[in-house]
Amino acid sequence: LSFSSASSSSSSSNTSEGEEAARDLILQALQRLADMAASLPASTMQPQAISNLANALARAEMKHPRLLHTLGVAVILTKPTGWDMQSICSVANALVRCGYVEDDVLQAIDAAVSVIPRHRFSAQGVALLANVFSKSEARGSYPGSERMWELLCEGAEVLTDGAWAPQALALSINALASHLCAVSSSYSSPYPSSSSARVFEYMRLAKAKGEKREQGGRGDRGE
């Protein structure tokens, strides 16, 4: 029995050491690849590559200031018309997750959003972008232009109730509420009373409808 226990303990220790060694090897490879990516000319990076690299850093929770700087420069150098809704949302969200919030990068993202056709907006896209800029605004960084916020609101208004998942609704409502508070303290007659506030009310009602449908479904099931 004692021999079996000792063997089990030894095997567990070896497994743990093996997993740690494998993890270290992966981290070394990631660091090497990130170093190589950081050395690439920012002007040669396409939106999809910027998005993939930013999300890889965010997913790995990896701190690499040089690569983040390269990605930021790449965002700035990319023409606003070069982005689609998915890629610009993905990049914006990933950079914020990495803690990289630079005013000139956010301004470039703002410019890209401003040329995306309203019918190309998605509920998730509105939610992610509103969240990114409301967080930036709360930190005292670039808050997003009034025009950009209005475009997000217009994009949200054309989306049907069914387009909104609960998470996107909650994120959007929280971000818009934060933005409303910020601008209300800056203006005696804040512009969101027309555009942002309309959409805030729209999303509140949409969420209420979703909850009502959920309650109705529970009632049909006899819960």
Short mmCIF file of C-alpha atoms in Angstrom, two decimals:
data_model
loop_
_atom_site.label_atom_id
_atom_site.label_comp_id
_atom_site.label_asym_id
_atom_site.label_seq_id
_atom_site.Cartn_x
_atom_site.Cartn_y
_atom_site.Cartn_z
CA LEU A 1 0.00 0.00 0.00
CA SER A 2 2.81 2.39 0.92
CA PHE A 3 4.63 1.57 -2.32
CA SER A 4 1.48 2.26 -4.35
CA SER A 5 0.94 5.57 -2.58
CA ALA A 6 4.53 6.63 -3.19
CA SER A 7 4.28 5.68 -6.85
CA SER A 8 1.08 7.69 -7.20
CA SER A 9 2.67 10.73 -5.57
CA SER A 10 5.72 10.46 -7.82
CA SER A 11 3.56 10.14 -10.92
CA SER A 12 1.50 13.20 -9.93
CA SER A 13 4.67 15.22 -9.35
CA ASN A 14 6.08 14.20 -12.72
CA THR A 15 2.81 15.13 -14.44
CA SER A 16 2.78 18.53 -12.78
CA GLU A 17 6.38 19.20 -13.76
CA GLY A 18 5.64 18.07 -17.31
CA GLU A 19 2.65 20.40 -17.59
CA GLU A 20 4.67 23.32 -16.24
CA ALA A 21 7.48 22.63 -18.70
CA ALA A 22 4.98 22.46 -21.57
CA ARG A 23 3.42 25.74 -20.44
CA ASP A 24 6.81 27.45 -20.28
CA LEU A 25 7.60 26.20 -23.78
CA ILE A 26 4.34 27.63 -25.13
CA LEU A 27 4.96 30.97 -23.39
CA GLN A 28 8.46 31.16 -24.87
CA ALA A 29 7.05 30.47 -28.33
CA LEU A 30 4.34 33.11 -27.84
CA GLN A 31 6.92 35.65 -26.73
CA ARG A 32 9.11 34.91 -29.74
CA LEU A 33 6.19 35.17 -32.16
CA ALA A 34 4.96 38.38 -30.54
CA ASP A 35 8.46 39.86 -30.86
CA MET A 36 8.46 38.99 -34.56
CA ALA A 37 4.98 40.46 -35.07
CA ALA A 38 6.02 43.66 -33.29
CA SER A 39 8.87 44.04 -35.78
CA LEU A 40 6.54 43.97 -38.78
CA PRO A 41 5.96 47.32 -40.51
CA ALA A 42 2.63 48.62 -39.23
CA SER A 43 1.83 49.94 -42.70
CA THR A 44 1.71 46.39 -44.10
CA MET A 45 -0.86 45.07 -41.62
CA GLN A 46 -4.37 44.44 -42.89
CA PRO A 47 -7.47 44.82 -40.65
CA GLN A 48 -7.88 41.04 -40.26
CA ALA A 49 -4.25 40.62 -39.14
CA ILE A 50 -4.58 43.53 -36.68
CA SER A 51 -7.74 41.95 -35.28
CA ASN A 52 -6.21 38.47 -34.98
CA LEU A 53 -3.06 39.74 -33.23
CA ALA A 54 -4.97 41.99 -30.82
CA ASN A 55 -7.32 39.17 -29.87
CA ALA A 56 -4.44 36.73 -29.43
CA LEU A 57 -2.78 39.08 -26.94
CA ALA A 58 -6.06 39.60 -25.09
CA ARG A 59 -6.82 35.87 -24.99
CA ALA A 60 -3.36 35.01 -23.68
CA GLU A 61 -3.49 37.93 -21.21
CA MET A 62 -0.04 38.76 -22.52
CA LYS A 63 1.72 42.05 -21.86
CA HIS A 64 3.69 43.15 -24.90
CA PRO A 65 3.88 46.98 -25.12
CA ARG A 66 5.90 46.97 -28.34
CA LEU A 67 3.39 44.83 -30.22
CA LEU A 68 0.48 46.86 -28.83
CA HIS A 69 2.18 50.02 -30.08
CA THR A 70 2.65 48.46 -33.53
CA LEU A 71 -1.01 47.45 -33.62
CA GLY A 72 -2.06 50.94 -32.54
CA VAL A 73 -0.01 52.50 -35.34
CA ALA A 74 -1.52 50.00 -37.79
CA VAL A 75 -5.03 51.03 -36.74
CA ILE A 76 -4.16 54.69 -37.29
CA LEU A 77 -2.62 54.02 -40.72
CA THR A 78 -5.56 51.95 -41.96
CA LYS A 79 -8.04 53.98 -43.98
CA PRO A 80 -11.45 54.29 -42.27
CA THR A 81 -13.07 52.65 -45.30
CA GLY A 82 -10.78 49.62 -44.90
CA TRP A 83 -12.71 48.33 -41.88
CA ASP A 84 -15.93 46.38 -41.60
CA MET A 85 -18.12 46.28 -38.50
CA GLN A 86 -16.80 42.96 -37.21
CA SER A 87 -13.09 43.75 -37.55
CA ILE A 88 -13.24 47.26 -36.04
CA CYS A 89 -15.32 46.01 -33.11
CA SER A 90 -12.97 43.09 -32.56
CA VAL A 91 -9.88 45.32 -32.57
CA ALA A 92 -11.41 47.97 -30.31
CA ASN A 93 -12.58 45.40 -27.76
CA ALA A 94 -9.29 43.46 -27.77
CA LEU A 95 -7.12 46.56 -27.31
CA VAL A 96 -9.22 47.70 -24.36
CA ARG A 97 -8.99 44.22 -22.83
CA CYS A 98 -5.20 44.54 -23.13
CA GLY A 99 -5.37 47.89 -21.32
CA TYR A 100 -4.21 49.77 -24.42
CA VAL A 101 -6.36 52.91 -24.66
CA GLU A 102 -4.66 55.67 -26.64
CA ASP A 103 -6.59 58.73 -27.77
CA ASP A 104 -5.24 58.75 -31.33
CA VAL A 105 -6.10 55.06 -31.75
CA LEU A 106 -9.62 55.61 -30.43
CA GLN A 107 -10.01 58.57 -32.79
CA ALA A 108 -9.06 56.31 -35.71
CA ILE A 109 -11.62 53.74 -34.55
CA ASP A 110 -14.19 56.53 -34.24
CA ALA A 111 -13.48 57.59 -37.85
CA ALA A 112 -13.86 53.99 -39.07
CA VAL A 113 -17.22 53.57 -37.32
CA SER A 114 -18.44 56.81 -38.88
CA VAL A 115 -18.22 55.46 -42.44
CA ILE A 116 -19.83 52.05 -41.83
CA PRO A 117 -23.35 51.94 -43.32
CA ARG A 118 -26.07 51.75 -40.66
CA HIS A 119 -27.50 48.52 -42.11
CA ARG A 120 -24.13 46.87 -41.45
CA PHE A 121 -24.37 47.48 -37.71
CA SER A 122 -24.99 44.51 -35.43
CA ALA A 123 -26.29 44.39 -31.87
CA GLN A 124 -22.99 42.94 -30.66
CA GLY A 125 -21.07 45.62 -32.56
CA VAL A 126 -23.09 48.43 -31.04
CA ALA A 127 -22.67 46.88 -27.59
CA LEU A 128 -18.89 46.42 -27.88
CA LEU A 129 -18.20 49.88 -29.31
CA ALA A 130 -20.48 51.65 -26.84
CA ASN A 131 -18.73 49.78 -24.03
CA VAL A 132 -15.25 50.66 -25.33
CA PHE A 133 -15.95 54.38 -25.62
CA SER A 134 -17.93 54.65 -22.37
CA LYS A 135 -14.98 53.07 -20.53
CA SER A 136 -12.57 55.45 -22.22
CA GLU A 137 -14.83 58.36 -21.34
CA ALA A 138 -15.02 57.25 -17.70
CA ARG A 139 -11.19 57.18 -17.54
CA GLY A 140 -11.00 60.75 -18.80
CA SER A 141 -9.60 59.62 -22.16
CA TYR A 142 -11.08 60.15 -25.62
CA PRO A 143 -14.88 59.92 -25.15
CA GLY A 144 -15.87 59.39 -28.77
CA SER A 145 -17.29 62.11 -30.98
CA GLU A 146 -20.88 63.22 -30.69
CA ARG A 147 -21.36 62.09 -34.28
CA MET A 148 -20.02 58.60 -33.51
CA TRP A 149 -22.43 58.19 -30.57
CA GLU A 150 -25.31 59.34 -32.74
CA LEU A 151 -24.35 56.81 -35.42
CA LEU A 152 -24.24 54.01 -32.85
CA CYS A 153 -27.69 55.04 -31.71
CA GLU A 154 -29.02 55.19 -35.25
CA GLY A 155 -27.53 51.77 -35.93
CA ALA A 156 -29.20 50.39 -32.82
CA GLU A 157 -32.56 51.87 -33.78
CA VAL A 158 -32.75 49.92 -37.03
CA LEU A 159 -32.15 46.60 -35.27
CA THR A 160 -35.22 44.56 -34.39
CA ASP A 161 -35.95 43.28 -30.89
CA GLY A 162 -34.96 39.78 -31.98
CA ALA A 163 -31.46 40.94 -32.90
CA TRP A 164 -30.60 41.66 -29.29
CA ALA A 165 -29.18 38.92 -27.10
CA PRO A 166 -29.51 39.59 -23.34
CA GLN A 167 -25.76 40.16 -22.92
CA ALA A 168 -25.60 42.70 -25.77
CA LEU A 169 -28.63 44.50 -24.36
CA ALA A 170 -27.19 44.68 -20.87
CA LEU A 171 -23.80 45.89 -22.15
CA SER A 172 -25.39 48.53 -24.40
CA ILE A 173 -27.74 49.83 -21.73
CA ASN A 174 -24.94 50.10 -19.19
CA ALA A 175 -22.65 51.89 -21.67
CA LEU A 176 -25.32 54.32 -22.84
CA ALA A 177 -26.37 55.04 -19.26
CA SER A 178 -22.74 55.82 -18.40
CA HIS A 179 -22.46 58.08 -21.44
CA LEU A 180 -25.71 59.85 -20.58
CA CYS A 181 -24.42 60.59 -17.10
CA ALA A 182 -21.13 61.90 -18.49
CA VAL A 183 -22.64 64.26 -21.02
CA SER A 184 -25.45 65.35 -18.71
CA SER A 185 -22.84 66.68 -16.30
CA SER A 186 -21.13 68.56 -19.13
CA TYR A 187 -24.09 70.21 -20.83
CA SER A 188 -27.05 72.08 -19.43
CA SER A 189 -29.16 70.58 -22.23
CA PRO A 190 -27.36 67.35 -23.19
CA TYR A 191 -27.77 66.16 -26.79
CA PRO A 192 -28.46 62.53 -25.74
CA SER A 193 -31.98 63.65 -24.80
CA SER A 194 -32.72 63.30 -28.52
CA SER A 195 -30.55 60.51 -29.91
CA SER A 196 -28.89 58.45 -27.16
CA ALA A 197 -31.81 58.75 -24.78
CA ARG A 198 -34.24 57.54 -27.47
CA VAL A 199 -32.16 54.43 -28.03
CA PHE A 200 -31.65 53.92 -24.31
CA GLU A 201 -35.43 53.87 -23.95
CA TYR A 202 -35.75 51.60 -26.99
CA MET A 203 -33.32 49.06 -25.56
CA ARG A 204 -34.97 49.23 -22.13
CA LEU A 205 -38.30 48.36 -23.74
CA ALA A 206 -36.67 45.63 -25.84
CA LYS A 207 -35.20 44.10 -22.70
CA ALA A 208 -38.61 44.28 -21.01
CA LYS A 209 -40.15 42.50 -24.00
CA GLY A 210 -37.52 39.80 -23.81
CA GLU A 211 -38.18 39.27 -20.10
CA LYS A 212 -41.92 39.15 -20.79
CA ARG A 213 -41.41 36.50 -23.49
CA GLU A 214 -39.23 34.50 -21.09
CA GLN A 215 -41.85 34.70 -18.36
CA GLY A 216 -44.50 33.67 -20.86
CA GLY A 217 -42.45 30.66 -21.87
CA ARG A 218 -42.11 29.62 -18.24
CA GLY A 219 -45.87 29.94 -17.81
CA ASP A 220 -46.50 27.75 -20.84
CA ARG A 221 -44.20 25.12 -19.33
CA GLY A 222 -46.05 25.33 -16.03
CA GLU A 223 -43.02 26.53 -14.10
#
